[in-house]
Amino acid sequence: MTVTIRDVALAAGVHISTVSRALSAAHKVRPDTRDRVMAAVEALGYRPNPQARSLITGRTHSIGLIVADIANPFFPPLIKAAEGLARQRDYRVFVADTDEDPAIEAELIQALAKQVDGVLLCSPRMTDQQVEQFREQVPMVLVNRQIDGIPAVLMDVGHGSRLAVEHLVGLGHRRLALLAGPRGSWTNKEIRRAVTAAARDHGAQLTVLGPNPPTEQAGRDAADQVLDAGASAVLAYNDLMAIGLMQSLVSRGVAVPAELSVVGIDNIAASRLTTPQLTTVANPTAAAGRAAADMLLQYHGTTRSENGDENGTGAASLTLHTTLVVRESTGPAPAHAP
Amino acid sequence: MTVTIRDVALAAGVHISTVSRALSAAHKVRPDTRDRVMAAVEALGYRPNPQARSLITGRTHSIGLIVADIANPFFPPLIKAAEGLARQRDYRVFVADTDEDPAIEAELIQALAKQVDGVLLCSPRMTDQQVEQFREQVPMVLVNRQIDGIPAVLMDVGHGSRLAVEHLVGLGHRRLALLAGPRGSWTNKEIRRAVTAAARDHGAQLTVLGPNPPTEQAGRDAADQVLDAGASAVLAYNDLMAIGLMQSLVSRGVAVPAELSVVGIDNIAASRLTTPQLTTVANPTAAAGRAAADMLLQYHGTTRSENGDENGTGAASLTLHTTLVVRESTGPAPAHAP
DNA sequence: ATGAAAGCGCTAACAA
DNA sequence: TTGTTAGCGCTTTCAT
């Protein structure tokens, strides 16, 4: 029922190896033979079995893309961009979702390792050691995680966070709160580090709240802590949390930004939809997805480590810039604490 | 460098077929032999090569999931749910994005057909004939598309749309507009059919605007047409368009719902974020994703058509209910047209 | 330029 | 219960 290379060979009156050549190394076959083969291919509707092919070539023409949560609006643009680039290069993409769970993450990458030519690991929650271990099993490009010797696409969210703090300080805020993100997140550490430093530099007081799951619900739940902290401005780990926080604030009768300024991170589409519109640090997620896929395919595209540089070549990192998008959720510090 | 079944056999002092059995049909091997094999597996870190396995078994343990646009917030919850169920059954998921393009859709399904045990085709834009053709090449479950003889998970968006119309009529609206979606969409046809019928039943006048791409931008662009149509209420193909439309309306100084009522479809997370909050028809996307994956795996899980019913078994359809979520974007019809 | 033969890593009859 | 033998569908030497 399924048509194989043998059927084509039979129909074209040649040996299967000739069919194989006609399909991959066209120039190694006489034009007229090639034509006969192609005609048979057409007539029978033959499509090579990629499994069989990859069993012998060792390449699957597909890559894995692992994200913490596909329903988090941060990821879809990244995924889409990575897929688009992969498609251009005739690669398939396996997308998997770890539910923010390091154990599932490990399990998935393990399972994927054998089936793909490389893995794009986005915002991993595993430890560095775990990541390094998997990196030995499969070519890998990291997104939003920095580990020595592993190629990565980073977003300088630390810089963006500093801009946010300076924006806030410029508006007169002296007591800040940081609504931190999940534990294993490199981005979270970067933000925390940058915000702490920036607050110190500008003589502002900082309360760090967390860790928290990176969800709207966590943002809602944190409202009381934020209020208790006595801050006049909050920076949240991401827009989702900032949006949830604003909802709780509204329902408690706290005016944003009059009584409390709120800043998010990511610049997801929804951040323009809230009232007030969210001030946020914009992450170039699509560019990151594209760049990461490009890195992975380029790196693997050179038929397994060439360029006379086995260790260095693939290990370059790319850092993309973030920017502060000032909208309506930030304003001058109130004269008195709320 | 890569450890194969042969290495394990050698280390355990048994034949490779024994290793194979110990791994798949554990009970067909003596306990102590099995232990030795497993010890060797552990020691060597052996993982079976899924490509080789599937070459012989004909099953890949993965399914394809094709969506029109992964960045459309309608899809991620569906994808996530489908992936969750697949994971439970130890299946991998290939997610692909067609960019709303029927040609890419065909190309993708073609490429995927050989690499997966089945395909979940969500909101396809291809013609029925094309879909039917692919259905012969690979087990398939449709989401949001009804074609005779192909199992599907449907959402009764027609019912939901009727509810929306009745809600609007109940508020005194007599001139309605429908902001239609993309051409190939079954959902779009359903909505159009239901809205047309409901408007007729209630003696309301209806203007249909479209087809349009299912995007926020298309919603923004349609504001003038909507206004020109002289309607006092609009139903949009999806929330994204409704949200875009509301933005344009606001910028033109048209009050929602005072001068114009707006209803969306989908109930994406962002629909609660707008001001006014969007009245919308809620689609159970997560349930649909889960159900579709379940159908596909069950259907294929019976080791290729059993149950004494080769044609009928897999062809059942499941219809999920939609509900109307009344929020703030709909209100009484104004006394005079705007 | 083409055919013959070997084998990628594994499973599944069949023997023993 | 275990080993032997054939392949799954394809690519890739090696001859011819």
XYZ file of C-alpha atoms in Angstrom, chain B:
338
model
C 29.950 7.114 20.113
C 26.236 6.416 20.133
C 25.353 3.337 22.158
C 23.186 0.789 20.370
C 21.283 -2.284 21.307
C 24.317 -4.331 20.306
C 26.466 -2.733 22.979
C 23.891 -3.549 25.583
C 23.632 -7.144 24.387
C 27.378 -7.483 24.589
C 27.558 -5.999 28.062
C 24.706 -8.162 29.335
C 25.972 -11.288 27.644
C 22.781 -11.929 25.711
C 21.554 -11.631 22.160
C 20.190 -8.354 20.901
C 16.736 -9.797 20.463
C 16.696 -10.552 24.164
C 17.513 -6.952 24.893
C 14.725 -5.903 22.580
C 12.278 -8.161 24.413
C 13.435 -7.069 27.848
C 12.650 -3.526 26.801
C 9.294 -3.956 25.101
C 7.795 -7.267 26.259
C 9.338 -7.550 29.705
C 7.289 -10.595 30.657
C 8.769 -12.643 27.834
C 12.134 -12.660 29.509
C 13.330 -14.357 32.684
C 13.492 -11.907 35.602
C 17.190 -12.302 36.238
C 18.051 -11.930 32.540
C 15.897 -8.883 32.475
C 17.745 -7.453 35.430
C 21.092 -7.991 33.801
C 19.852 -6.297 30.658
C 18.453 -3.357 32.555
C 21.681 -3.006 34.476
C 23.595 -2.825 31.211
C 21.094 -0.324 29.859
C 21.610 1.837 32.916
C 25.354 1.493 32.896
C 25.715 2.428 29.264
C 22.971 5.010 29.237
C 21.304 3.272 26.363
C 18.208 4.811 24.743
C 16.507 3.053 21.865
C 16.600 4.874 18.563
C 12.991 5.792 17.821
C 13.666 6.137 14.089
C 14.898 2.592 13.801
C 12.063 1.340 15.905
C 9.434 3.085 13.876
C 10.970 1.961 10.629
C 9.988 -1.549 11.529
C 6.882 -1.046 13.644
C 5.444 1.582 11.354
C 4.500 3.724 14.329
C 6.328 6.880 15.270
C 4.725 7.718 18.614
C 4.181 11.239 17.524
C 1.336 13.243 16.080
C 1.225 16.377 13.996
C -0.766 19.431 15.007
C -1.421 21.961 12.311
C -2.802 25.382 13.128
C -3.430 28.470 11.081
C -1.470 30.808 13.310
C 0.248 29.927 16.533
C 0.406 33.600 17.464
C -3.363 33.843 17.407
C -4.329 33.505 21.085
C -7.123 31.174 20.120
C -4.700 28.339 19.476
C -2.188 28.103 22.337
C -4.654 26.724 24.888
C -5.780 24.175 22.317
C -2.216 23.190 21.529
C -1.292 22.978 25.153
C -4.203 20.729 25.983
C -3.543 18.459 23.025
C 0.100 18.217 23.995
C -0.793 17.425 27.568
C -2.979 14.534 26.548
C -0.450 13.274 24.045
C 2.215 13.361 26.725
C 0.071 11.268 29.033
C -0.089 8.640 26.311
C 3.632 8.960 25.704
C 3.229 10.664 22.370
C 5.230 13.563 20.996
C 3.574 16.466 19.164
C 4.800 18.243 16.036
C 3.286 21.712 15.914
C 3.228 23.527 12.606
C 1.923 26.911 11.601
C 0.447 27.549 8.159
C 0.288 31.313 8.312
C -3.333 31.061 7.175
C -2.081 29.868 3.808
C -3.780 26.821 2.240
C -0.715 26.094 0.127
C 1.610 25.968 3.114
C -1.002 23.923 4.877
C -0.964 21.294 2.136
C 2.789 21.272 2.020
C 3.085 20.812 5.764
C 0.610 18.016 6.028
C 2.301 16.285 3.153
C 5.672 16.513 4.853
C 4.272 15.479 8.202
C 2.236 12.548 6.908
C 5.204 10.205 6.837
C 6.639 11.217 10.144
C 3.648 10.946 12.424
C 0.979 8.463 13.350
C -1.762 10.974 12.815
C -2.579 14.600 12.259
C -4.743 17.080 14.099
C -5.842 19.576 11.502
C -7.165 22.693 13.190
C -9.287 25.238 11.374
C -7.983 24.197 7.963
C -8.231 26.602 5.058
C -7.931 23.978 2.354
C -10.850 22.773 0.277
C -12.784 19.693 1.335
C -11.291 17.794 -1.595
C -7.765 18.511 -0.505
C -8.488 17.519 3.061
C -10.095 14.290 1.906
C -7.095 13.498 -0.201
C -4.702 13.851 2.726
C -7.000 11.931 4.946
C -6.227 8.892 2.833
C -2.544 9.288 3.521
C -2.662 9.717 7.256
C -5.119 9.260 10.119
C -6.651 12.612 10.787
C -8.943 14.420 13.189
C -10.376 17.755 12.227
C -10.971 20.649 14.558
C -13.437 23.309 13.502
C -14.216 21.733 10.193
C -16.919 19.295 9.202
C -16.356 16.880 6.353
C -18.341 13.707 5.837
C -16.543 10.625 7.033
C -13.740 12.411 8.843
C -13.762 12.467 12.633
C -13.923 15.966 14.003
C -14.190 18.076 17.083
C -16.511 20.962 16.434
C -17.612 23.928 18.474
C -21.185 24.921 17.924
C -20.267 28.471 17.201
C -23.459 28.773 15.176
C -25.426 28.364 18.359
C -23.228 30.849 20.154
C -23.639 33.365 17.363
C -27.392 33.005 17.511
C -27.255 33.682 21.235
C -25.246 36.784 20.496
C -27.790 38.001 17.961
C -30.644 37.363 20.356
C -28.807 39.198 23.090
C -28.404 42.142 20.742
C -32.000 42.067 19.527
C -33.115 41.899 23.132
C -31.243 45.127 23.706
C -33.247 46.756 20.938
C -30.746 46.510 18.084
C -32.362 46.203 14.654
C -29.468 46.927 12.346
C -26.603 44.492 12.760
C -23.279 44.055 11.055
C -21.192 40.900 10.829
C -17.468 41.355 10.458
C -16.666 38.142 8.637
C -13.482 36.092 8.874
C -11.229 34.387 6.351
C -12.523 32.693 3.248
C -11.673 29.027 3.782
C -12.921 28.931 7.356
C -15.722 26.538 8.262
C -16.293 28.521 11.443
C -16.810 31.613 9.375
C -19.481 29.910 7.290
C -21.211 28.606 10.382
C -21.277 32.016 11.946
C -22.528 33.632 8.817
C -25.258 31.059 8.343
C -26.398 31.259 11.938
C -26.312 35.019 12.139
C -28.176 35.414 8.876
C -30.878 33.038 10.048
C -31.141 34.576 13.485
C -31.361 38.080 12.088
C -34.112 37.002 9.732
C -35.974 35.227 12.522
C -35.970 38.359 14.600
C -36.625 40.803 11.826
C -33.257 42.483 12.143
C -31.350 43.896 9.217
C -27.882 42.445 8.593
C -24.852 43.710 6.696
C -22.041 41.268 6.148
C -18.566 42.784 5.824
C -15.755 40.663 4.511
C -14.034 38.300 4.084
C -11.235 39.596 6.297
C -8.058 38.185 7.803
C -8.719 37.173 11.420
C -6.437 39.822 12.856
C -6.537 42.847 15.121
C -5.349 44.929 12.206
C -8.236 43.813 10.025
C -10.551 44.814 12.844
C -8.990 48.249 12.985
C -9.235 48.665 9.257
C -12.901 47.763 9.201
C -14.103 50.590 11.434
C -15.178 52.852 8.591
C -17.116 50.140 6.818
C -18.865 49.275 10.052
C -19.793 52.884 10.614
C -20.943 53.266 6.998
C -23.152 50.222 7.348
C -25.227 52.182 9.810
C -25.439 49.290 12.226
C -25.886 49.791 15.937
C -24.224 46.496 16.805
C -21.435 44.374 15.330
C -20.500 40.747 15.735
C -16.918 39.994 14.789
C -15.495 36.697 13.582
C -13.161 36.640 16.559
C -12.050 38.602 19.599
C -8.908 39.839 17.921
C -10.946 41.611 15.254
C -13.448 42.879 17.808
C -10.615 44.327 19.871
C -9.029 46.003 16.875
C -12.388 47.396 15.881
C -12.983 48.844 19.338
C -9.618 50.559 19.230
C -10.467 52.280 15.969
C -13.887 53.193 17.262
C -12.421 54.824 20.349
C -9.965 56.807 18.267
C -12.852 58.021 16.121
C -14.766 59.101 19.184
C -17.456 56.462 18.858
C -18.559 55.265 22.291
C -18.835 51.516 22.943
C -21.472 50.405 23.822
C -23.368 53.688 24.025
C -23.278 54.333 20.295
C -22.216 50.949 18.996
C -22.289 47.511 20.610
C -19.489 45.061 19.844
C -19.443 41.288 20.294
C -16.463 39.021 19.739
C -16.024 35.278 19.459
C -13.510 32.995 21.237
C -13.193 34.514 24.681
C -9.434 34.830 24.534
C -7.710 35.996 27.699
C -7.302 39.520 26.324
C -11.051 39.980 25.965
C -11.325 40.640 29.705
C -8.619 43.256 29.502
C -10.171 45.816 27.221
C -12.198 48.781 28.294
C -15.043 48.138 27.989
C -14.588 44.429 28.589
C -15.641 42.482 25.548
C -18.913 40.597 25.327
C -18.048 37.406 23.502
C -18.952 33.859 22.547
C -16.775 31.525 24.599
C -15.108 28.632 22.785
C -13.886 25.675 24.860
C -10.553 25.495 23.083
C -8.669 23.534 25.700
C -11.395 20.915 25.849
C -11.361 20.753 22.073
C -7.622 20.192 21.957
C -7.802 17.477 24.542
C -10.757 15.757 22.880
C -9.206 15.900 19.442
C -5.929 14.403 20.621
C -7.842 11.746 22.496
C -9.852 10.867 19.409
C -6.795 10.666 17.226
C -4.847 8.467 19.597
C -7.718 6.227 20.453
C -8.555 5.798 16.845
C -5.018 4.945 15.932
C -4.313 3.278 19.237
C -6.372 0.245 18.224
C -3.424 -0.914 16.134
C -4.879 0.072 12.785
C -8.578 -0.331 12.335
C -10.059 -3.053 14.480
C -13.357 -3.268 16.304
C -14.855 -4.997 13.284
C -15.763 -1.647 11.865
C -13.250 -0.302 9.442
C -15.199 2.609 8.131
C -17.416 3.824 10.893
C -15.403 3.670 14.085
C -13.152 6.612 13.653
C -15.625 8.847 11.921
C -17.531 10.080 14.942
C -17.788 13.784 15.524
C -17.871 15.567 18.810
C -19.547 18.923 19.173
C -18.682 21.120 22.106
C -20.907 23.848 23.380
C -20.230 27.525 23.215
C -21.748 30.073 25.535
C -22.351 33.765 25.453
C -20.337 35.772 27.947
C -22.004 39.123 28.422
C -19.629 41.808 29.567
C -19.470 45.512 28.929
C -19.162 46.052 25.198
C -22.856 45.530 24.538
C -25.695 47.765 25.659
C -29.102 49.101 24.653
C -29.467 50.328 21.098
C -29.163 54.111 20.860
C -32.375 55.978 20.032
C -30.875 57.234 16.765
C -28.211 55.828 14.535
C -24.787 57.323 15.305
